[in-house]
């Protein structure tokens, strides 16, 4: 009976371990999938912002036009990095958490099988006790009952040992996986923010270098020209045309080539330093190839 009570304690620990894993891994999976979808939506909204900045740039004077187009190109680079972030989060964080659903079902099945064997052992013991009380002199029946108890006890011991090994392996794998999943999550975020900071710094410098006075001179010259003062300095048209050098690049963000191979982004996860080389920035994938949201 003490052995049965010991097995009861063991199975309660096992059930608690599996139940906690089911609860929290399920929550982590749901929240990380939502986090990834929100990041993808932010990427899409930022793409729209880039488009509107380009449209606005074409309505302004040359100096601001050039500044805003360069600024939009930098914002577009950030969205390329955000796209890589979304893909890596899905592959390295969401998918591993999803797979735990299958593993936890298997553990539930193993515990259920153990409980069935344990219940059979208890049933055989109770049957033996009843026979001892009702027919203490029936040696043949008692011997058969004792044999059944022994067989059930051996089966329960073997099943208990197998389940202990299974739950031990599961626990070790679970602890290893949760560490790796969140390490990958942090690494993906660190790489994205490091690259984004580099690009935002460039965007900041572009806006800082904007020459407002030059645009004001053009604007005032245009006003003077419209009022009939032909001695004023000539004014460049603010309407975009193919003859202007900045017009030819107005659609550069919408027609850039495919993103760099996934292996290049993988390399960035292992070296967060030295982001000064502009050639390391990923090329931009055509907008129509993106999905609105990552798979959940």
PDB file of C-alpha atoms in Angstrom:
ATOM      1  CA  UNK A   1       0.000   0.000   0.000  1.00  0.00           C
ATOM      2  CA  UNK A   2       2.902   2.340   0.730  1.00  0.00           C
ATOM      3  CA  UNK A   3       4.155   1.671  -2.786  1.00  0.00           C
ATOM      4  CA  UNK A   4       0.772   2.679  -4.208  1.00  0.00           C
ATOM      5  CA  UNK A   5       0.760   5.882  -2.178  1.00  0.00           C
ATOM      6  CA  UNK A   6       4.271   6.647  -3.428  1.00  0.00           C
ATOM      7  CA  UNK A   7       3.102   6.166  -7.003  1.00  0.00           C
ATOM      8  CA  UNK A   8       0.152   8.476  -6.363  1.00  0.00           C
ATOM      9  CA  UNK A   9       2.561  11.214  -5.277  1.00  0.00           C
ATOM     10  CA  UNK A  10       4.697  10.670  -8.345  1.00  0.00           C
ATOM     11  CA  UNK A  11       1.805  10.853 -10.762  1.00  0.00           C
ATOM     12  CA  UNK A  12       0.529  14.061  -9.134  1.00  0.00           C
ATOM     13  CA  UNK A  13       3.933  15.687  -9.714  1.00  0.00           C
ATOM     14  CA  UNK A  14       3.915  14.486 -13.320  1.00  0.00           C
ATOM     15  CA  UNK A  15       0.386  15.741 -13.935  1.00  0.00           C
ATOM     16  CA  UNK A  16       1.247  19.132 -12.426  1.00  0.00           C
ATOM     17  CA  UNK A  17       4.349  19.399 -14.626  1.00  0.00           C
ATOM     18  CA  UNK A  18       2.382  18.644 -17.791  1.00  0.00           C
ATOM     19  CA  UNK A  19      -0.542  20.876 -16.793  1.00  0.00           C
ATOM     20  CA  UNK A  20       1.745  23.865 -16.161  1.00  0.00           C
ATOM     21  CA  UNK A  21       3.515  23.309 -19.478  1.00  0.00           C
ATOM     22  CA  UNK A  22       0.147  23.121 -21.275  1.00  0.00           C
ATOM     23  CA  UNK A  23      -1.061  26.339 -19.675  1.00  0.00           C
ATOM     24  CA  UNK A  24       2.008  28.527 -20.075  1.00  0.00           C
ATOM     25  CA  UNK A  25       3.351  27.235 -23.378  1.00  0.00           C
ATOM     26  CA  UNK A  26      -0.124  27.724 -24.817  1.00  0.00           C
ATOM     27  CA  UNK A  27      -0.186  31.306 -23.522  1.00  0.00           C
ATOM     28  CA  UNK A  28       3.316  31.979 -24.815  1.00  0.00           C
ATOM     29  CA  UNK A  29       2.372  30.657 -28.235  1.00  0.00           C
ATOM     30  CA  UNK A  30      -0.771  32.818 -28.405  1.00  0.00           C
ATOM     31  CA  UNK A  31       1.009  35.972 -27.232  1.00  0.00           C
ATOM     32  CA  UNK A  32       4.059  35.511 -29.453  1.00  0.00           C
ATOM     33  CA  UNK A  33       1.856  34.902 -32.482  1.00  0.00           C
ATOM     34  CA  UNK A  34      -0.068  38.110 -31.676  1.00  0.00           C
ATOM     35  CA  UNK A  35       3.240  39.975 -31.162  1.00  0.00           C
ATOM     36  CA  UNK A  36       4.432  38.819 -34.583  1.00  0.00           C
ATOM     37  CA  UNK A  37       1.157  39.825 -36.267  1.00  0.00           C
ATOM     38  CA  UNK A  38       1.325  43.277 -34.676  1.00  0.00           C
ATOM     39  CA  UNK A  39       4.893  43.675 -35.912  1.00  0.00           C
ATOM     40  CA  UNK A  40       3.764  42.738 -39.426  1.00  0.00           C
ATOM     41  CA  UNK A  41       0.938  45.298 -39.241  1.00  0.00           C
ATOM     42  CA  UNK A  42       3.417  47.964 -38.132  1.00  0.00           C
ATOM     43  CA  UNK A  43       5.582  47.050 -41.129  1.00  0.00           C
ATOM     44  CA  UNK A  44       2.604  47.480 -43.470  1.00  0.00           C
ATOM     45  CA  UNK A  45       1.596  50.831 -41.978  1.00  0.00           C
ATOM     46  CA  UNK A  46       5.181  52.017 -42.274  1.00  0.00           C
ATOM     47  CA  UNK A  47       5.184  51.029 -45.950  1.00  0.00           C
ATOM     48  CA  UNK A  48       2.136  53.248 -46.441  1.00  0.00           C
ATOM     49  CA  UNK A  49       3.905  56.071 -44.638  1.00  0.00           C
ATOM     50  CA  UNK A  50       6.887  55.732 -46.994  1.00  0.00           C
ATOM     51  CA  UNK A  51       4.555  55.945 -49.999  1.00  0.00           C
ATOM     52  CA  UNK A  52       2.849  59.075 -48.685  1.00  0.00           C
ATOM     53  CA  UNK A  53       6.178  60.748 -47.944  1.00  0.00           C
ATOM     54  CA  UNK A  54       7.251  60.106 -51.547  1.00  0.00           C
ATOM     55  CA  UNK A  55       3.982  61.501 -52.864  1.00  0.00           C
ATOM     56  CA  UNK A  56       4.350  64.572 -50.675  1.00  0.00           C
ATOM     57  CA  UNK A  57       7.982  65.060 -51.748  1.00  0.00           C
ATOM     58  CA  UNK A  58       6.866  65.500 -55.364  1.00  0.00           C
ATOM     59  CA  UNK A  59       4.778  68.536 -54.386  1.00  0.00           C
ATOM     60  CA  UNK A  60       7.624  70.431 -52.736  1.00  0.00           C
ATOM     61  CA  UNK A  61      10.579  72.575 -53.814  1.00  0.00           C
ATOM     62  CA  UNK A  62      13.806  70.847 -54.918  1.00  0.00           C
ATOM     63  CA  UNK A  63      15.737  70.917 -51.657  1.00  0.00           C
ATOM     64  CA  UNK A  64      12.931  69.471 -49.510  1.00  0.00           C
ATOM     65  CA  UNK A  65      11.950  67.107 -52.303  1.00  0.00           C
ATOM     66  CA  UNK A  66      15.408  65.567 -52.363  1.00  0.00           C
ATOM     67  CA  UNK A  67      15.577  65.439 -48.547  1.00  0.00           C
ATOM     68  CA  UNK A  68      12.195  63.738 -48.152  1.00  0.00           C
ATOM     69  CA  UNK A  69      12.949  61.152 -50.817  1.00  0.00           C
ATOM     70  CA  UNK A  70      16.222  60.245 -49.169  1.00  0.00           C
ATOM     71  CA  UNK A  71      14.434  60.140 -45.802  1.00  0.00           C
ATOM     72  CA  UNK A  72      11.747  57.819 -47.242  1.00  0.00           C
ATOM     73  CA  UNK A  73      14.418  55.482 -48.574  1.00  0.00           C
ATOM     74  CA  UNK A  74      15.881  55.150 -45.080  1.00  0.00           C
ATOM     75  CA  UNK A  75      12.450  54.413 -43.593  1.00  0.00           C
ATOM     76  CA  UNK A  76      11.965  51.769 -46.266  1.00  0.00           C
ATOM     77  CA  UNK A  77      15.203  50.077 -45.188  1.00  0.00           C
ATOM     78  CA  UNK A  78      13.861  49.815 -41.643  1.00  0.00           C
ATOM     79  CA  UNK A  79      10.807  47.990 -42.980  1.00  0.00           C
ATOM     80  CA  UNK A  80      13.058  45.523 -44.778  1.00  0.00           C
ATOM     81  CA  UNK A  81      14.673  44.748 -41.441  1.00  0.00           C
ATOM     82  CA  UNK A  82      11.230  44.550 -39.828  1.00  0.00           C
ATOM     83  CA  UNK A  83      10.159  42.036 -42.468  1.00  0.00           C
ATOM     84  CA  UNK A  84      13.181  39.907 -41.587  1.00  0.00           C
ATOM     85  CA  UNK A  85      12.235  40.285 -37.907  1.00  0.00           C
ATOM     86  CA  UNK A  86       8.710  38.975 -38.603  1.00  0.00           C
ATOM     87  CA  UNK A  87      10.009  35.966 -40.525  1.00  0.00           C
ATOM     88  CA  UNK A  88      12.559  35.086 -37.859  1.00  0.00           C
ATOM     89  CA  UNK A  89      10.044  35.438 -35.009  1.00  0.00           C
ATOM     90  CA  UNK A  90       7.667  33.074 -36.750  1.00  0.00           C
ATOM     91  CA  UNK A  91      10.341  30.477 -37.519  1.00  0.00           C
ATOM     92  CA  UNK A  92      12.350  30.595 -34.284  1.00  0.00           C
ATOM     93  CA  UNK A  93       9.729  31.474 -31.662  1.00  0.00           C
ATOM     94  CA  UNK A  94       6.143  30.795 -32.755  1.00  0.00           C
ATOM     95  CA  UNK A  95       6.688  27.482 -34.570  1.00  0.00           C
ATOM     96  CA  UNK A  96       8.663  25.789 -31.742  1.00  0.00           C
ATOM     97  CA  UNK A  97       5.945  26.793 -29.276  1.00  0.00           C
ATOM     98  CA  UNK A  98       3.269  25.370 -31.579  1.00  0.00           C
ATOM     99  CA  UNK A  99       5.017  22.010 -31.681  1.00  0.00           C
ATOM    100  CA  UNK A 100       4.671  21.650 -27.922  1.00  0.00           C
ATOM    101  CA  UNK A 101       0.958  21.007 -28.349  1.00  0.00           C
ATOM    102  CA  UNK A 102       1.722  17.580 -29.863  1.00  0.00           C
ATOM    103  CA  UNK A 103       4.322  16.703 -27.233  1.00  0.00           C
ATOM    104  CA  UNK A 104       1.985  17.593 -24.394  1.00  0.00           C
ATOM    105  CA  UNK A 105      -0.764  15.382 -25.843  1.00  0.00           C
ATOM    106  CA  UNK A 106       1.684  12.493 -25.913  1.00  0.00           C
ATOM    107  CA  UNK A 107       2.574  13.112 -22.278  1.00  0.00           C
ATOM    108  CA  UNK A 108      -1.104  13.142 -21.356  1.00  0.00           C
ATOM    109  CA  UNK A 109      -1.506   9.773 -23.083  1.00  0.00           C
ATOM    110  CA  UNK A 110       1.433   8.301 -21.152  1.00  0.00           C
ATOM    111  CA  UNK A 111       0.033   9.502 -17.819  1.00  0.00           C
ATOM    112  CA  UNK A 112      -3.397   8.128 -18.714  1.00  0.00           C
ATOM    113  CA  UNK A 113      -1.863   4.732 -19.468  1.00  0.00           C
ATOM    114  CA  UNK A 114      -0.015   4.788 -16.151  1.00  0.00           C
ATOM    115  CA  UNK A 115      -3.214   5.631 -14.264  1.00  0.00           C
ATOM    116  CA  UNK A 116      -4.971   2.705 -15.933  1.00  0.00           C
ATOM    117  CA  UNK A 117      -2.243   0.301 -14.810  1.00  0.00           C
ATOM    118  CA  UNK A 118      -2.201   1.774 -11.304  1.00  0.00           C
ATOM    119  CA  UNK A 119      -5.990   1.496 -10.998  1.00  0.00           C
ATOM    120  CA  UNK A 120      -5.804  -2.143 -12.026  1.00  0.00           C
ATOM    121  CA  UNK A 121      -3.258  -2.784  -9.259  1.00  0.00           C
ATOM    122  CA  UNK A 122      -5.535  -1.135  -6.693  1.00  0.00           C
ATOM    123  CA  UNK A 123      -8.502  -3.112  -8.001  1.00  0.00           C
ATOM    124  CA  UNK A 124      -6.639  -6.430  -7.625  1.00  0.00           C
ATOM    125  CA  UNK A 125      -5.550  -5.538  -4.093  1.00  0.00           C
ATOM    126  CA  UNK A 126      -9.108  -4.687  -3.066  1.00  0.00           C
ATOM    127  CA  UNK A 127     -10.346  -7.935  -4.579  1.00  0.00           C
ATOM    128  CA  UNK A 128      -7.749  -9.897  -2.598  1.00  0.00           C
ATOM    129  CA  UNK A 129      -8.770  -8.183   0.646  1.00  0.00           C
ATOM    130  CA  UNK A 130     -12.428  -9.012   0.071  1.00  0.00           C
ATOM    131  CA  UNK A 131     -11.590 -12.671  -0.577  1.00  0.00           C
ATOM    132  CA  UNK A 132      -9.547 -12.854   2.626  1.00  0.00           C
ATOM    133  CA  UNK A 133     -12.499 -11.560   4.587  1.00  0.00           C
ATOM    134  CA  UNK A 134     -15.160 -13.720   2.893  1.00  0.00           C
ATOM    135  CA  UNK A 135     -13.259 -16.942   2.203  1.00  0.00           C
ATOM    136  CA  UNK A 136     -10.092 -17.096   4.294  1.00  0.00           C
ATOM    137  CA  UNK A 137      -9.938 -20.895   3.944  1.00  0.00           C
ATOM    138  CA  UNK A 138     -10.240 -20.967   0.132  1.00  0.00           C
ATOM    139  CA  UNK A 139      -6.551 -21.349  -0.612  1.00  0.00           C
ATOM    140  CA  UNK A 140      -6.961 -21.866  -4.335  1.00  0.00           C
ATOM    141  CA  UNK A 141      -8.975 -18.686  -4.860  1.00  0.00           C
ATOM    142  CA  UNK A 142      -6.717 -16.674  -2.574  1.00  0.00           C
ATOM    143  CA  UNK A 143      -3.618 -17.976  -4.373  1.00  0.00           C
ATOM    144  CA  UNK A 144      -5.080 -16.933  -7.720  1.00  0.00           C
ATOM    145  CA  UNK A 145      -5.940 -13.500  -6.359  1.00  0.00           C
ATOM    146  CA  UNK A 146      -2.458 -13.071  -4.900  1.00  0.00           C
ATOM    147  CA  UNK A 147      -0.976 -14.031  -8.268  1.00  0.00           C
ATOM    148  CA  UNK A 148      -3.121 -11.377  -9.970  1.00  0.00           C
ATOM    149  CA  UNK A 149      -1.992  -8.787  -7.431  1.00  0.00           C
ATOM    150  CA  UNK A 150       1.649  -9.678  -7.986  1.00  0.00           C
ATOM    151  CA  UNK A 151       1.240  -9.461 -11.761  1.00  0.00           C
ATOM    152  CA  UNK A 152      -0.546  -6.079 -11.507  1.00  0.00           C
ATOM    153  CA  UNK A 153       2.125  -4.798  -9.129  1.00  0.00           C
ATOM    154  CA  UNK A 154       4.958  -5.816 -11.482  1.00  0.00           C
ATOM    155  CA  UNK A 155       3.145  -4.199 -14.398  1.00  0.00           C
ATOM    156  CA  UNK A 156       2.633  -1.003 -12.377  1.00  0.00           C
ATOM    157  CA  UNK A 157       6.299  -0.914 -11.336  1.00  0.00           C
ATOM    158  CA  UNK A 158       7.459  -1.331 -14.932  1.00  0.00           C
ATOM    159  CA  UNK A 159       5.048   1.339 -16.178  1.00  0.00           C
ATOM    160  CA  UNK A 160       6.100   3.698 -13.391  1.00  0.00           C
ATOM    161  CA  UNK A 161       9.749   3.361 -14.324  1.00  0.00           C
ATOM    162  CA  UNK A 162       8.989   3.992 -17.998  1.00  0.00           C
ATOM    163  CA  UNK A 163       6.903   7.024 -17.155  1.00  0.00           C
ATOM    164  CA  UNK A 164       9.604   8.403 -14.853  1.00  0.00           C
ATOM    165  CA  UNK A 165      12.119   8.181 -17.688  1.00  0.00           C
ATOM    166  CA  UNK A 166       9.693   9.787 -20.128  1.00  0.00           C
ATOM    167  CA  UNK A 167       8.775  12.675 -17.820  1.00  0.00           C
ATOM    168  CA  UNK A 168      12.432  13.222 -16.935  1.00  0.00           C
ATOM    169  CA  UNK A 169      13.338  13.499 -20.618  1.00  0.00           C
ATOM    170  CA  UNK A 170      10.344  15.757 -21.240  1.00  0.00           C
ATOM    171  CA  UNK A 171      11.287  18.080 -18.379  1.00  0.00           C
ATOM    172  CA  UNK A 172      14.891  18.370 -19.544  1.00  0.00           C
ATOM    173  CA  UNK A 173      13.822  19.081 -23.129  1.00  0.00           C
ATOM    174  CA  UNK A 174      11.218  21.602 -21.965  1.00  0.00           C
ATOM    175  CA  UNK A 175      13.751  23.578 -19.926  1.00  0.00           C
ATOM    176  CA  UNK A 176      16.251  23.539 -22.793  1.00  0.00           C
ATOM    177  CA  UNK A 177      13.614  24.630 -25.304  1.00  0.00           C
ATOM    178  CA  UNK A 178      12.193  27.481 -23.249  1.00  0.00           C
ATOM    179  CA  UNK A 179      15.703  28.852 -22.781  1.00  0.00           C
ATOM    180  CA  UNK A 180      16.470  28.619 -26.510  1.00  0.00           C
ATOM    181  CA  UNK A 181      13.121  30.051 -27.613  1.00  0.00           C
ATOM    182  CA  UNK A 182      13.511  33.194 -25.530  1.00  0.00           C
ATOM    183  CA  UNK A 183      17.204  33.516 -26.386  1.00  0.00           C
ATOM    184  CA  UNK A 184      16.205  33.464 -30.046  1.00  0.00           C
ATOM    185  CA  UNK A 185      13.462  36.011 -29.380  1.00  0.00           C
ATOM    186  CA  UNK A 186      15.891  38.410 -27.722  1.00  0.00           C
ATOM    187  CA  UNK A 187      18.519  37.884 -30.438  1.00  0.00           C
ATOM    188  CA  UNK A 188      16.028  38.631 -33.232  1.00  0.00           C
ATOM    189  CA  UNK A 189      14.920  41.812 -31.466  1.00  0.00           C
ATOM    190  CA  UNK A 190      18.499  42.904 -30.741  1.00  0.00           C
ATOM    191  CA  UNK A 191      19.519  42.481 -34.385  1.00  0.00           C
ATOM    192  CA  UNK A 192      16.479  44.390 -35.642  1.00  0.00           C
ATOM    193  CA  UNK A 193      16.910  47.299 -33.241  1.00  0.00           C
ATOM    194  CA  UNK A 194      20.650  47.531 -33.852  1.00  0.00           C
ATOM    195  CA  UNK A 195      20.139  47.726 -37.610  1.00  0.00           C
ATOM    196  CA  UNK A 196      17.139  50.049 -37.236  1.00  0.00           C
ATOM    197  CA  UNK A 197      19.143  52.397 -35.005  1.00  0.00           C
ATOM    198  CA  UNK A 198      21.830  52.635 -37.677  1.00  0.00           C
ATOM    199  CA  UNK A 199      19.276  53.513 -40.355  1.00  0.00           C
ATOM    200  CA  UNK A 200      17.347  55.937 -38.137  1.00  0.00           C
ATOM    201  CA  UNK A 201      20.636  57.709 -37.359  1.00  0.00           C
ATOM    202  CA  UNK A 202      21.177  58.172 -41.083  1.00  0.00           C
ATOM    203  CA  UNK A 203      17.600  59.424 -41.494  1.00  0.00           C
ATOM    204  CA  UNK A 204      18.139  61.884 -38.648  1.00  0.00           C
ATOM    205  CA  UNK A 205      21.249  63.259 -40.342  1.00  0.00           C
ATOM    206  CA  UNK A 206      19.423  63.631 -43.664  1.00  0.00           C
ATOM    207  CA  UNK A 207      16.711  65.738 -42.024  1.00  0.00           C
ATOM    208  CA  UNK A 208      19.274  67.741 -40.045  1.00  0.00           C
ATOM    209  CA  UNK A 209      21.181  68.634 -43.224  1.00  0.00           C
ATOM    210  CA  UNK A 210      18.094  70.053 -44.937  1.00  0.00           C
ATOM    211  CA  UNK A 211      18.746  73.589 -46.258  1.00  0.00           C
ATOM    212  CA  UNK A 212      15.529  75.492 -45.538  1.00  0.00           C
ATOM    213  CA  UNK A 213      16.856  78.863 -46.760  1.00  0.00           C
ATOM    214  CA  UNK A 214      17.540  77.525 -50.229  1.00  0.00           C
ATOM    215  CA  UNK A 215      13.949  76.369 -50.592  1.00  0.00           C
ATOM    216  CA  UNK A 216      12.695  79.711 -49.279  1.00  0.00           C
ATOM    217  CA  UNK A 217      14.748  81.510 -51.931  1.00  0.00           C
ATOM    218  CA  UNK A 218      13.150  79.383 -54.621  1.00  0.00           C
ATOM    219  CA  UNK A 219       9.703  79.976 -53.168  1.00  0.00           C
ATOM    220  CA  UNK A 220      10.166  83.751 -53.010  1.00  0.00           C
ATOM    221  CA  UNK A 221      11.562  83.800 -56.538  1.00  0.00           C
ATOM    222  CA  UNK A 222       8.475  81.951 -57.720  1.00  0.00           C
ATOM    223  CA  UNK A 223       6.217  84.509 -56.019  1.00  0.00           C
ATOM    224  CA  UNK A 224       8.130  87.378 -57.574  1.00  0.00           C
ATOM    225  CA  UNK A 225       7.936  85.764 -60.996  1.00  0.00           C
ATOM    226  CA  UNK A 226       4.190  85.294 -60.658  1.00  0.00           C
ATOM    227  CA  UNK A 227       3.750  88.977 -59.710  1.00  0.00           C
ATOM    228  CA  UNK A 228       5.611  90.142 -62.844  1.00  0.00           C
ATOM    229  CA  UNK A 229       9.028  90.829 -61.297  1.00  0.00           C
ATOM    230  CA  UNK A 230      11.147  89.244 -64.029  1.00  0.00           C
ATOM    231  CA  UNK A 231      14.421  90.336 -62.424  1.00  0.00           C
ATOM    232  CA  UNK A 232      13.914  87.679 -59.774  1.00  0.00           C
ATOM    233  CA  UNK A 233      15.997  84.550 -59.864  1.00  0.00           C
ATOM    234  CA  UNK A 234      14.633  81.739 -62.088  1.00  0.00           C
ATOM    235  CA  UNK A 235      12.625  79.116 -60.325  1.00  0.00           C
ATOM    236  CA  UNK A 236      12.674  75.372 -60.885  1.00  0.00           C
ATOM    237  CA  UNK A 237       9.242  73.825 -61.331  1.00  0.00           C
ATOM    238  CA  UNK A 238       7.885  71.996 -58.296  1.00  0.00           C
ATOM    239  CA  UNK A 239       5.965  69.594 -60.517  1.00  0.00           C
ATOM    240  CA  UNK A 240       7.837  66.302 -61.034  1.00  0.00           C
ATOM    241  CA  UNK A 241       9.144  65.739 -64.577  1.00  0.00           C
ATOM    242  CA  UNK A 242      11.431  63.255 -66.256  1.00  0.00           C
ATOM    243  CA  UNK A 243      14.048  65.978 -66.820  1.00  0.00           C
ATOM    244  CA  UNK A 244      14.692  66.442 -63.110  1.00  0.00           C
ATOM    245  CA  UNK A 245      17.415  64.260 -61.584  1.00  0.00           C
ATOM    246  CA  UNK A 246      15.333  63.410 -58.528  1.00  0.00           C
ATOM    247  CA  UNK A 247      12.296  62.386 -60.586  1.00  0.00           C
ATOM    248  CA  UNK A 248      14.021  59.310 -61.983  1.00  0.00           C
ATOM    249  CA  UNK A 249      14.483  57.918 -58.465  1.00  0.00           C
ATOM    250  CA  UNK A 250      11.016  58.704 -57.161  1.00  0.00           C
ATOM    251  CA  UNK A 251       9.913  55.091 -57.436  1.00  0.00           C
ATOM    252  CA  UNK A 252      13.165  53.528 -56.234  1.00  0.00           C
ATOM    253  CA  UNK A 253      11.623  52.123 -53.074  1.00  0.00           C
ATOM    254  CA  UNK A 254       8.822  50.431 -55.001  1.00  0.00           C
ATOM    255  CA  UNK A 255      11.060  48.755 -57.565  1.00  0.00           C
ATOM    256  CA  UNK A 256      14.124  47.605 -55.651  1.00  0.00           C
ATOM    257  CA  UNK A 257      15.182  43.906 -55.967  1.00  0.00           C
ATOM    258  CA  UNK A 258      14.497  40.925 -53.734  1.00  0.00           C
ATOM    259  CA  UNK A 259      15.691  40.862 -50.119  1.00  0.00           C
ATOM    260  CA  UNK A 260      19.095  39.347 -49.364  1.00  0.00           C
ATOM    261  CA  UNK A 261      19.259  35.601 -48.671  1.00  0.00           C
ATOM    262  CA  UNK A 262      18.125  34.391 -45.232  1.00  0.00           C
ATOM    263  CA  UNK A 263      21.669  33.284 -44.442  1.00  0.00           C
ATOM    264  CA  UNK A 264      22.879  36.887 -44.474  1.00  0.00           C
ATOM    265  CA  UNK A 265      20.349  37.809 -41.834  1.00  0.00           C
ATOM    266  CA  UNK A 266      21.318  34.713 -39.833  1.00  0.00           C
ATOM    267  CA  UNK A 267      24.890  35.988 -39.785  1.00  0.00           C
ATOM    268  CA  UNK A 268      23.735  39.257 -38.252  1.00  0.00           C
ATOM    269  CA  UNK A 269      22.396  37.394 -35.214  1.00  0.00           C
ATOM    270  CA  UNK A 270      25.958  36.434 -34.302  1.00  0.00           C
ATOM    271  CA  UNK A 271      27.584  39.843 -34.858  1.00  0.00           C
ATOM    272  CA  UNK A 272      25.735  42.865 -33.580  1.00  0.00           C
ATOM    273  CA  UNK A 273      28.767  45.104 -34.012  1.00  0.00           C
ATOM    274  CA  UNK A 274      30.072  47.016 -37.088  1.00  0.00           C
ATOM    275  CA  UNK A 275      26.878  48.089 -38.871  1.00  0.00           C
ATOM    276  CA  UNK A 276      28.635  50.952 -40.636  1.00  0.00           C
ATOM    277  CA  UNK A 277      28.910  49.277 -44.046  1.00  0.00           C
ATOM    278  CA  UNK A 278      25.944  50.548 -46.143  1.00  0.00           C
ATOM    279  CA  UNK A 279      26.175  47.519 -48.417  1.00  0.00           C
ATOM    280  CA  UNK A 280      24.995  45.312 -45.537  1.00  0.00           C
ATOM    281  CA  UNK A 281      21.488  46.793 -45.728  1.00  0.00           C
ATOM    282  CA  UNK A 282      19.036  44.270 -47.229  1.00  0.00           C
ATOM    283  CA  UNK A 283      17.501  44.949 -50.614  1.00  0.00           C
ATOM    284  CA  UNK A 284      13.801  45.634 -50.630  1.00  0.00           C
ATOM    285  CA  UNK A 285      11.335  43.008 -51.728  1.00  0.00           C
ATOM    286  CA  UNK A 286       8.437  44.171 -53.966  1.00  0.00           C
ATOM    287  CA  UNK A 287       5.474  45.187 -51.845  1.00  0.00           C
ATOM    288  CA  UNK A 288       3.058  42.767 -53.494  1.00  0.00           C
ATOM    289  CA  UNK A 289       5.136  39.783 -52.336  1.00  0.00           C
ATOM    290  CA  UNK A 290       4.476  40.503 -48.685  1.00  0.00           C
ATOM    291  CA  UNK A 291       1.634  38.989 -46.799  1.00  0.00           C
ATOM    292  CA  UNK A 292      -0.448  41.281 -44.648  1.00  0.00           C
ATOM    293  CA  UNK A 293       0.131  39.218 -41.590  1.00  0.00           C
ATOM    294  CA  UNK A 294       2.362  36.294 -40.679  1.00  0.00           C
ATOM    295  CA  UNK A 295       0.848  32.925 -40.057  1.00  0.00           C
ATOM    296  CA  UNK A 296      -0.319  32.536 -36.485  1.00  0.00           C
TER     297      UNK A 296
END
